JSON list of C-alpha atoms in Angstrom, two decimals:
[
{"chain": "X", "resi": 894, "resn": "ARG", "atom": "CA", "xyz": [-30.47, 7.01, 6.79]},
{"chain": "X", "resi": 895, "resn": "CYS", "atom": "CA", "xyz": [-28.06, 7.02, 3.88]},
{"chain": "X", "resi": 896, "resn": "LEU", "atom": "CA", "xyz": [-24.77, 5.21, 3.57]},
{"chain": "X", "resi": 897, "resn": "VAL", "atom": "CA", "xyz": [-21.94, 7.58, 2.59]},
{"chain": "X", "resi": 898, "resn": "GLN", "atom": "CA", "xyz": [-19.21, 5.93, 0.52]},
{"chain": "X", "resi": 899, "resn": "ILE", "atom": "CA", "xyz": [-15.93, 7.67, 0.12]},
{"chain": "X", "resi": 900, "resn": "CYS", "atom": "CA", "xyz": [-13.59, 6.45, -2.66]},
{"chain": "X", "resi": 901, "resn": "PRO", "atom": "CA", "xyz": [-10.82, 7.91, -4.83]},
{"chain": "X", "resi": 902, "resn": "ALA", "atom": "CA", "xyz": [-11.79, 9.64, -8.10]},
{"chain": "X", "resi": 903, "resn": "PHE", "atom": "CA", "xyz": [-10.16, 11.42, -10.92]},
{"chain": "X", "resi": 904, "resn": "GLY", "atom": "CA", "xyz": [-7.15, 9.10, -10.87]},
{"chain": "X", "resi": 905, "resn": "GLY", "atom": "CA", "xyz": [-6.92, 9.29, -7.07]},
{"chain": "X", "resi": 906, "resn": "ASN", "atom": "CA", "xyz": [-6.45, 12.99, -6.98]},
{"chain": "X", "resi": 907, "resn": "ILE", "atom": "CA", "xyz": [-9.69, 13.66, -4.97]},
{"chain": "X", "resi": 908, "resn": "MET", "atom": "CA", "xyz": [-11.88, 11.82, -2.52]},
{"chain": "X", "resi": 909, "resn": "ALA", "atom": "CA", "xyz": [-15.42, 11.54, -3.74]},
{"chain": "X", "resi": 910, "resn": "SER", "atom": "CA", "xyz": [-18.44, 11.04, -1.37]},
{"chain": "X", "resi": 911, "resn": "ILE", "atom": "CA", "xyz": [-21.11, 8.89, -2.94]},
{"chain": "X", "resi": 912, "resn": "ILE", "atom": "CA", "xyz": [-24.65, 8.45, -1.65]},
{"chain": "X", "resi": 913, "resn": "THR", "atom": "CA", "xyz": [-27.72, 6.68, -3.06]},
{"chain": "X", "resi": 914, "resn": "PRO", "atom": "CA", "xyz": [-30.72, 8.32, -1.33]},
{"chain": "X", "resi": 915, "resn": "TYR", "atom": "CA", "xyz": [-33.48, 6.94, -3.47]},
{"chain": "X", "resi": 916, "resn": "THR", "atom": "CA", "xyz": [-32.67, 3.26, -3.86]},
{"chain": "X", "resi": 917, "resn": "ARG", "atom": "CA", "xyz": [-32.36, 0.29, -1.45]},
{"chain": "X", "resi": 918, "resn": "PRO", "atom": "CA", "xyz": [-30.57, -1.78, -0.36]},
{"chain": "X", "resi": 919, "resn": "GLN", "atom": "CA", "xyz": [-27.31, 0.03, -0.01]},
{"chain": "X", "resi": 920, "resn": "MET", "atom": "CA", "xyz": [-23.97, -1.69, -0.13]},
{"chain": "X", "resi": 921, "resn": "ALA", "atom": "CA", "xyz": [-20.27, -0.84, -0.06]},
{"chain": "X", "resi": 922, "resn": "THR", "atom": "CA", "xyz": [-17.07, -2.89, -0.35]},
{"chain": "X", "resi": 923, "resn": "VAL", "atom": "CA", "xyz": [-13.92, -2.21, 1.69]},
{"chain": "X", "resi": 924, "resn": "ARG", "atom": "CA", "xyz": [-10.36, -2.93, 0.62]},
{"chain": "X", "resi": 925, "resn": "PRO", "atom": "CA", "xyz": [-8.35, -5.39, 2.78]},
{"chain": "X", "resi": 926, "resn": "LYS", "atom": "CA", "xyz": [-6.43, -3.90, 5.75]},
{"chain": "X", "resi": 927, "resn": "VAL", "atom": "CA", "xyz": [-8.44, -0.70, 5.77]},
{"chain": "X", "resi": 928, "resn": "MET", "atom": "CA", "xyz": [-9.94, -1.63, 9.10]},
{"chain": "X", "resi": 929, "resn": "GLU", "atom": "CA", "xyz": [-9.71, -4.47, 11.65]},
{"chain": "X", "resi": 930, "resn": "LYS", "atom": "CA", "xyz": [-11.96, -7.43, 11.17]},
{"chain": "X", "resi": 931, "resn": "MET", "atom": "CA", "xyz": [-15.05, -7.41, 13.60]},
{"chain": "X", "resi": 932, "resn": "LEU", "atom": "CA", "xyz": [-16.17, -10.56, 15.26]},
{"chain": "X", "resi": 933, "resn": "PRO", "atom": "CA", "xyz": [-19.61, -11.84, 14.39]},
{"chain": "X", "resi": 934, "resn": "SER", "atom": "CA", "xyz": [-22.45, -10.63, 16.68]},
{"chain": "X", "resi": 935, "resn": "SER", "atom": "CA", "xyz": [-24.61, -13.31, 18.03]},
{"chain": "X", "resi": 936, "resn": "SER", "atom": "CA", "xyz": [-27.28, -10.75, 18.83]},
{"chain": "X", "resi": 937, "resn": "SER", "atom": "CA", "xyz": [-27.93, -9.76, 15.17]},
{"chain": "X", "resi": 938, "resn": "LYS", "atom": "CA", "xyz": [-31.26, -10.45, 13.92]},
{"chain": "X", "resi": 939, "resn": "THR", "atom": "CA", "xyz": [-30.44, -10.00, 10.28]},
{"chain": "X", "resi": 940, "resn": "GLN", "atom": "CA", "xyz": [-31.92, -12.67, 8.00]},
{"chain": "X", "resi": 941, "resn": "VAL", "atom": "CA", "xyz": [-29.28, -14.07, 5.53]},
{"chain": "X", "resi": 942, "resn": "ILE", "atom": "CA", "xyz": [-30.77, -15.42, 2.24]},
{"chain": "X", "resi": 943, "resn": "GLU", "atom": "CA", "xyz": [-28.41, -17.43, 0.22]},
{"chain": "X", "resi": 944, "resn": "VAL", "atom": "CA", "xyz": [-28.92, -17.10, -3.53]},
{"chain": "X", "resi": 945, "resn": "LYS", "atom": "CA", "xyz": [-27.16, -19.15, -6.18]},
{"chain": "X", "resi": 946, "resn": "PRO", "atom": "CA", "xyz": [-27.86, -17.28, -9.52]},
{"chain": "X", "resi": 947, "resn": "ASP", "atom": "CA", "xyz": [-27.52, -19.05, -12.77]},
{"chain": "X", "resi": 948, "resn": "LEU", "atom": "CA", "xyz": [-25.14, -16.94, -14.90]},
{"chain": "X", "resi": 949, "resn": "SER", "atom": "CA", "xyz": [-24.60, -19.33, -17.67]},
{"chain": "X", "resi": 950, "resn": "GLY", "atom": "CA", "xyz": [-24.85, -18.50, -21.41]},
{"chain": "X", "resi": 951, "resn": "GLU", "atom": "CA", "xyz": [-26.33, -15.13, -22.46]},
{"chain": "X", "resi": 952, "resn": "ASP", "atom": "CA", "xyz": [-26.62, -13.87, -18.96]},
{"chain": "X", "resi": 953, "resn": "GLU", "atom": "CA", "xyz": [-22.90, -13.60, -18.46]},
{"chain": "X", "resi": 954, "resn": "LEU", "atom": "CA", "xyz": [-21.95, -9.90, -17.75]},
{"chain": "X", "resi": 955, "resn": "VAL", "atom": "CA", "xyz": [-18.19, -10.75, -17.68]},
{"chain": "X", "resi": 956, "resn": "LYS", "atom": "CA", "xyz": [-16.40, -12.78, -20.18]},
{"chain": "X", "resi": 957, "resn": "ILE", "atom": "CA", "xyz": [-12.80, -14.13, -19.33]},
{"chain": "X", "resi": 958, "resn": "VAL", "atom": "CA", "xyz": [-10.62, -13.67, -22.48]},
{"chain": "X", "resi": 959, "resn": "ASP", "atom": "CA", "xyz": [-7.27, -14.60, -20.82]},
{"chain": "X", "resi": 960, "resn": "ARG", "atom": "CA", "xyz": [-5.48, -15.70, -17.74]},
{"chain": "X", "resi": 961, "resn": "ILE", "atom": "CA", "xyz": [-2.04, -14.22, -16.91]},
{"chain": "X", "resi": 962, "resn": "ARG", "atom": "CA", "xyz": [-0.11, -15.84, -14.13]},
{"chain": "X", "resi": 963, "resn": "GLU", "atom": "CA", "xyz": [1.40, -13.30, -11.60]},
{"chain": "X", "resi": 964, "resn": "GLU", "atom": "CA", "xyz": [5.26, -12.95, -11.80]},
{"chain": "X", "resi": 965, "resn": "ALA", "atom": "CA", "xyz": [6.96, -15.58, -9.71]},
{"chain": "X", "resi": 966, "resn": "GLY", "atom": "CA", "xyz": [8.42, -14.35, -6.45]},
{"chain": "X", "resi": 967, "resn": "VAL", "atom": "CA", "xyz": [6.21, -11.28, -6.15]},
{"chain": "X", "resi": 968, "resn": "GLU", "atom": "CA", "xyz": [5.82, -10.41, -2.39]},
{"chain": "X", "resi": 969, "resn": "ASP", "atom": "CA", "xyz": [2.39, -10.00, -0.95]},
{"chain": "X", "resi": 970, "resn": "LEU", "atom": "CA", "xyz": [2.64, -6.48, 0.41]},
{"chain": "X", "resi": 971, "resn": "GLN", "atom": "CA", "xyz": [-0.53, -6.91, 2.47]},
{"chain": "X", "resi": 972, "resn": "GLU", "atom": "CA", "xyz": [0.89, -9.84, 4.37]},
{"chain": "X", "resi": 973, "resn": "ALA", "atom": "CA", "xyz": [4.44, -8.42, 4.71]},
{"chain": "X", "resi": 974, "resn": "GLU", "atom": "CA", "xyz": [5.66, -7.49, 8.31]},
{"chain": "X", "resi": 975, "resn": "VAL", "atom": "CA", "xyz": [8.31, -5.20, 6.95]},
{"chain": "X", "resi": 976, "resn": "ILE", "atom": "CA", "xyz": [8.00, -2.94, 3.85]},
{"chain": "X", "resi": 977, "resn": "VAL", "atom": "CA", "xyz": [10.63, -0.72, 2.36]},
{"chain": "X", "resi": 978, "resn": "SER", "atom": "CA", "xyz": [9.05, 1.70, -0.08]},
{"chain": "X", "resi": 979, "resn": "GLY", "atom": "CA", "xyz": [10.72, 4.09, -2.62]},
{"chain": "X", "resi": 980, "resn": "GLY", "atom": "CA", "xyz": [9.58, 7.25, -4.24]},
{"chain": "X", "resi": 981, "resn": "ARG", "atom": "CA", "xyz": [10.69, 10.01, -6.55]},
{"chain": "X", "resi": 982, "resn": "GLY", "atom": "CA", "xyz": [13.47, 10.95, -4.22]},
{"chain": "X", "resi": 983, "resn": "LEU", "atom": "CA", "xyz": [15.42, 8.00, -5.42]},
{"chain": "X", "resi": 984, "resn": "GLY", "atom": "CA", "xyz": [16.19, 10.01, -8.54]},
{"chain": "X", "resi": 985, "resn": "LYS", "atom": "CA", "xyz": [16.09, 7.22, -11.08]},
{"chain": "X", "resi": 986, "resn": "PRO", "atom": "CA", "xyz": [14.78, 3.63, -11.43]},
{"chain": "X", "resi": 987, "resn": "GLU", "atom": "CA", "xyz": [18.10, 2.10, -11.11]},
{"chain": "X", "resi": 988, "resn": "ASN", "atom": "CA", "xyz": [18.37, 3.30, -7.51]},
{"chain": "X", "resi": 989, "resn": "PHE", "atom": "CA", "xyz": [15.56, 0.91, -6.53]},
{"chain": "X", "resi": 990, "resn": "SER", "atom": "CA", "xyz": [18.41, -1.54, -6.11]},
{"chain": "X", "resi": 991, "resn": "LEU", "atom": "CA", "xyz": [19.00, 0.02, -2.80]},
{"chain": "X", "resi": 992, "resn": "ILE", "atom": "CA", "xyz": [15.33, -0.38, -1.76]},
{"chain": "X", "resi": 993, "resn": "ARG", "atom": "CA", "xyz": [15.42, -4.08, -2.74]},
{"chain": "X", "resi": 994, "resn": "LYS", "atom": "CA", "xyz": [18.69, -4.70, -0.94]},
{"chain": "X", "resi": 995, "resn": "LEU", "atom": "CA", "xyz": [17.39, -3.12, 2.24]},
{"chain": "X", "resi": 996, "resn": "ALA", "atom": "CA", "xyz": [14.24, -5.07, 2.05]},
{"chain": "X", "resi": 997, "resn": "GLU", "atom": "CA", "xyz": [16.11, -8.20, 1.52]},
{"chain": "X", "resi": 998, "resn": "LEU", "atom": "CA", "xyz": [18.39, -7.56, 4.66]},
{"chain": "X", "resi": 999, "resn": "LEU", "atom": "CA", "xyz": [15.28, -6.90, 6.74]},
{"chain": "X", "resi": 1000, "resn": "GLY", "atom": "CA", "xyz": [13.28, -9.79, 5.53]},
{"chain": "X", "resi": 1001, "resn": "GLY", "atom": "CA", "xyz": [10.75, -7.44, 4.00]},
{"chain": "X", "resi": 1002, "resn": "ALA", "atom": "CA", "xyz": [8.93, -6.60, 0.80]},
{"chain": "X", "resi": 1003, "resn": "VAL", "atom": "CA", "xyz": [9.39, -3.72, -1.70]},
{"chain": "X", "resi": 1004, "resn": "GLY", "atom": "CA", "xyz": [6.73, -0.91, -1.94]},
{"chain": "X", "resi": 1005, "resn": "ALA", "atom": "CA", "xyz": [6.55, 2.10, -4.06]},
{"chain": "X", "resi": 1006, "resn": "SER", "atom": "CA", "xyz": [4.73, 5.44, -4.33]},
{"chain": "X", "resi": 1007, "resn": "ARG", "atom": "CA", "xyz": [2.21, 6.03, -7.13]},
{"chain": "X", "resi": 1008, "resn": "ALA", "atom": "CA", "xyz": [4.63, 8.63, -8.82]},
{"chain": "X", "resi": 1009, "resn": "VAL", "atom": "CA", "xyz": [7.32, 5.97, -9.50]},
{"chain": "X", "resi": 1010, "resn": "VAL", "atom": "CA", "xyz": [4.78, 3.46, -10.65]},
{"chain": "X", "resi": 1011, "resn": "ASP", "atom": "CA", "xyz": [3.24, 5.96, -13.11]},
{"chain": "X", "resi": 1012, "resn": "ALA", "atom": "CA", "xyz": [6.75, 6.77, -14.30]},
{"chain": "X", "resi": 1013, "resn": "GLY", "atom": "CA", "xyz": [7.21, 3.13, -15.13]},
{"chain": "X", "resi": 1014, "resn": "TRP", "atom": "CA", "xyz": [10.14, 2.66, -12.53]},
{"chain": "X", "resi": 1015, "resn": "ILE", "atom": "CA", "xyz": [8.56, -0.35, -10.94]},
{"chain": "X", "resi": 1016, "resn": "PRO", "atom": "CA", "xyz": [5.45, -2.61, -11.64]},
{"chain": "X", "resi": 1017, "resn": "SER", "atom": "CA", "xyz": [2.12, -1.50, -10.17]},
{"chain": "X", "resi": 1018, "resn": "TYR", "atom": "CA", "xyz": [1.74, -4.41, -7.78]},
{"chain": "X", "resi": 1019, "resn": "HIS", "atom": "CA", "xyz": [4.29, -2.62, -5.61]},
{"chain": "X", "resi": 1020, "resn": "GLN", "atom": "CA", "xyz": [2.21, 0.46, -5.28]},
{"chain": "X", "resi": 1021, "resn": "VAL", "atom": "CA", "xyz": [1.10, 1.50, -1.78]},
{"chain": "X", "resi": 1022, "resn": "GLY", "atom": "CA", "xyz": [-1.68, 4.03, -1.26]},
{"chain": "X", "resi": 1023, "resn": "GLN", "atom": "CA", "xyz": [-5.23, 5.08, -2.27]},
{"chain": "X", "resi": 1024, "resn": "THR", "atom": "CA", "xyz": [-5.03, 3.70, -5.73]},
{"chain": "X", "resi": 1025, "resn": "GLY", "atom": "CA", "xyz": [-2.61, 0.92, -4.69]},
{"chain": "X", "resi": 1026, "resn": "LYS", "atom": "CA", "xyz": [-2.61, -1.43, -1.70]},
{"chain": "X", "resi": 1027, "resn": "THR", "atom": "CA", "xyz": [-3.49, -0.57, 1.91]},
{"chain": "X", "resi": 1028, "resn": "VAL", "atom": "CA", "xyz": [-0.85, -2.18, 4.26]},
{"chain": "X", "resi": 1029, "resn": "GLN", "atom": "CA", "xyz": [-0.29, -2.43, 7.95]},
{"chain": "X", "resi": 1030, "resn": "PRO", "atom": "CA", "xyz": [3.16, -3.86, 8.47]},
{"chain": "X", "resi": 1031, "resn": "LYS", "atom": "CA", "xyz": [5.10, -3.87, 11.80]},
{"chain": "X", "resi": 1032, "resn": "LEU", "atom": "CA", "xyz": [7.65, -1.63, 10.11]},
{"chain": "X", "resi": 1033, "resn": "TYR", "atom": "CA", "xyz": [7.22, 0.63, 7.15]},
{"chain": "X", "resi": 1034, "resn": "ILE", "atom": "CA", "xyz": [10.34, 2.57, 5.86]},
{"chain": "X", "resi": 1035, "resn": "ALA", "atom": "CA", "xyz": [9.54, 5.39, 3.33]},
{"chain": "X", "resi": 1036, "resn": "CYS", "atom": "CA", "xyz": [12.58, 6.40, 1.30]},
{"chain": "X", "resi": 1037, "resn": "GLY", "atom": "CA", "xyz": [12.35, 9.54, -0.78]},
{"chain": "X", "resi": 1038, "resn": "ILE", "atom": "CA", "xyz": [8.57, 9.65, -0.40]},
{"chain": "X", "resi": 1039, "resn": "SER", "atom": "CA", "xyz": [7.05, 13.08, 0.11]},
{"chain": "X", "resi": 1040, "resn": "GLY", "atom": "CA", "xyz": [3.99, 11.65, 1.70]},
{"chain": "X", "resi": 1041, "resn": "ALA", "atom": "CA", "xyz": [0.95, 12.88, -0.23]},
{"chain": "X", "resi": 1042, "resn": "ILE", "atom": "CA", "xyz": [-2.26, 12.11, 1.51]},
{"chain": "X", "resi": 1043, "resn": "GLN", "atom": "CA", "xyz": [-2.96, 9.49, -1.29]},
{"chain": "X", "resi": 1044, "resn": "HIS", "atom": "CA", "xyz": [0.11, 7.57, -0.13]},
{"chain": "X", "resi": 1045, "resn": "GLN", "atom": "CA", "xyz": [-0.59, 8.07, 3.64]},
{"chain": "X", "resi": 1046, "resn": "VAL", "atom": "CA", "xyz": [-4.08, 6.48, 3.56]},
{"chain": "X", "resi": 1047, "resn": "GLY", "atom": "CA", "xyz": [-2.51, 3.31, 2.36]},
{"chain": "X", "resi": 1048, "resn": "MET", "atom": "CA", "xyz": [0.24, 2.98, 5.11]},
{"chain": "X", "resi": 1049, "resn": "ARG", "atom": "CA", "xyz": [-0.63, 5.28, 8.07]},
{"chain": "X", "resi": 1050, "resn": "ASN", "atom": "CA", "xyz": [-1.75, 2.41, 10.24]},
{"chain": "X", "resi": 1051, "resn": "SER", "atom": "CA", "xyz": [1.72, 0.72, 10.21]},
{"chain": "X", "resi": 1052, "resn": "GLU", "atom": "CA", "xyz": [3.02, 0.03, 13.65]},
{"chain": "X", "resi": 1053, "resn": "VAL", "atom": "CA", "xyz": [6.34, 1.92, 13.16]},
{"chain": "X", "resi": 1054, "resn": "ILE", "atom": "CA", "xyz": [6.97, 4.43, 10.27]},
{"chain": "X", "resi": 1055, "resn": "ILE", "atom": "CA", "xyz": [10.43, 5.43, 9.52]},
{"chain": "X", "resi": 1056, "resn": "ALA", "atom": "CA", "xyz": [10.68, 8.26, 6.99]},
{"chain": "X", "resi": 1057, "resn": "ILE", "atom": "CA", "xyz": [13.87, 9.16, 5.17]},
{"chain": "X", "resi": 1058, "resn": "ASN", "atom": "CA", "xyz": [13.85, 12.39, 3.10]},
{"chain": "X", "resi": 1059, "resn": "LYS", "atom": "CA", "xyz": [16.13, 15.40, 2.67]},
{"chain": "X", "resi": 1060, "resn": "ASP", "atom": "CA", "xyz": [13.16, 17.86, 2.81]},
{"chain": "X", "resi": 1061, "resn": "PRO", "atom": "CA", "xyz": [12.32, 18.56, 6.52]},
{"chain": "X", "resi": 1062, "resn": "GLU", "atom": "CA", "xyz": [8.91, 19.88, 5.36]},
{"chain": "X", "resi": 1063, "resn": "ALA", "atom": "CA", "xyz": [7.84, 16.71, 3.67]},
{"chain": "X", "resi": 1064, "resn": "PRO", "atom": "CA", "xyz": [4.30, 15.70, 4.80]},
{"chain": "X", "resi": 1065, "resn": "ILE", "atom": "CA", "xyz": [5.44, 12.13, 5.58]},
{"chain": "X", "resi": 1066, "resn": "PHE", "atom": "CA", "xyz": [7.18, 13.40, 8.69]},
{"chain": "X", "resi": 1067, "resn": "ASN", "atom": "CA", "xyz": [3.79, 14.34, 10.07]},
{"chain": "X", "resi": 1068, "resn": "ILE", "atom": "CA", "xyz": [2.80, 10.68, 10.60]},
{"chain": "X", "resi": 1069, "resn": "ALA", "atom": "CA", "xyz": [6.31, 9.23, 11.05]},
{"chain": "X", "resi": 1070, "resn": "THR", "atom": "CA", "xyz": [7.35, 7.44, 14.23]},
{"chain": "X", "resi": 1071, "resn": "TYR", "atom": "CA", "xyz": [11.00, 8.29, 13.40]},
{"chain": "X", "resi": 1072, "resn": "GLY", "atom": "CA", "xyz": [12.11, 10.93, 10.81]},
{"chain": "X", "resi": 1073, "resn": "ILE", "atom": "CA", "xyz": [15.54, 11.06, 9.25]},
{"chain": "X", "resi": 1074, "resn": "VAL", "atom": "CA", "xyz": [16.32, 14.38, 7.36]},
{"chain": "X", "resi": 1075, "resn": "GLU", "atom": "CA", "xyz": [19.14, 13.14, 5.18]},
{"chain": "X", "resi": 1076, "resn": "ASP", "atom": "CA", "xyz": [20.04, 12.59, 1.51]},
{"chain": "X", "resi": 1077, "resn": "LEU", "atom": "CA", "xyz": [19.08, 8.91, 1.08]},
{"chain": "X", "resi": 1078, "resn": "HIS", "atom": "CA", "xyz": [21.83, 8.45, -1.51]},
{"chain": "X", "resi": 1079, "resn": "ARG", "atom": "CA", "xyz": [24.25, 8.71, 1.27]},
{"chain": "X", "resi": 1080, "resn": "PHE", "atom": "CA", "xyz": [22.10, 7.34, 4.16]},
{"chain": "X", "resi": 1081, "resn": "LEU", "atom": "CA", "xyz": [20.91, 4.06, 2.45]},
{"chain": "X", "resi": 1082, "resn": "PRO", "atom": "CA", "xyz": [24.24, 2.75, 1.32]},
{"chain": "X", "resi": 1083, "resn": "ALA", "atom": "CA", "xyz": [25.65, 3.36, 4.85]},
{"chain": "X", "resi": 1084, "resn": "LEU", "atom": "CA", "xyz": [22.73, 1.65, 6.45]},
{"chain": "X", "resi": 1085, "resn": "ILE", "atom": "CA", "xyz": [22.94, -1.31, 4.09]},
{"chain": "X", "resi": 1086, "resn": "ASP", "atom": "CA", "xyz": [26.70, -1.65, 4.69]},
{"chain": "X", "resi": 1087, "resn": "LYS", "atom": "CA", "xyz": [26.05, -1.58, 8.56]},
{"chain": "X", "resi": 1088, "resn": "LEU", "atom": "CA", "xyz": [23.38, -4.26, 8.27]},
{"chain": "X", "resi": 1089, "resn": "GLU", "atom": "CA", "xyz": [25.50, -6.44, 6.08]},
{"chain": "X", "resi": 1090, "resn": "LYS", "atom": "CA", "xyz": [28.41, -6.31, 8.66]},
{"chain": "X", "resi": 1091, "resn": "LEU", "atom": "CA", "xyz": [25.93, -7.17, 11.45]},
{"chain": "X", "resi": 1092, "resn": "SER", "atom": "CA", "xyz": [24.50, -10.07, 9.56]},
{"chain": "X", "resi": 1093, "resn": "SER", "atom": "CA", "xyz": [27.98, -11.43, 8.80]},
{"chain": "X", "resi": 1094, "resn": "GLY", "atom": "CA", "xyz": [29.04, -10.91, 12.47]},
{"chain": "X", "resi": 1095, "resn": "LYS", "atom": "CA", "xyz": [31.59, -8.24, 11.70]},
{"chain": "X", "resi": 1096, "resn": "GLY", "atom": "CA", "xyz": [29.58, -5.28, 12.90]}
]
């Protein structure tokens, strides 16, 4: 038997199947949140051998040249129960203020598609998808995201998916729990205004 490993290649544009038919053992790693954790099996007869290699001196394959502290206040997307993500449909980076405000009102984190990360609109640690983070929040709101397969694989296991896009043919609607065909530049400000009134007791 051969282990088949599937991973993104060519910048995440294709899915490559990798096999190693002539060497053993075979091993693969899985990103967090890709699948549910399995409970240990008491019936397993696998022998576990603990090895403590000495990687000091010339044997070191990796050399740490610097340590950079992550920006303060960065949300952990993989632990967030609510994620509001923005895509190219926002039109310009300044409009991410709508995404941030909605996420703040809902007590959630800010996510993004690869397209806007590549365009420099928002830092890469917000990216959700095949070459970003895999998430499973209780609520995922996709704003102006078309829903390419590379993005879907990173968020399709969310409990509830709300998609907001003015294109009724956008692929994101195929996996959405609720779909809203509307111009987000009109819809989001109205939604934010309503939520602000509700939070202040005026709604």
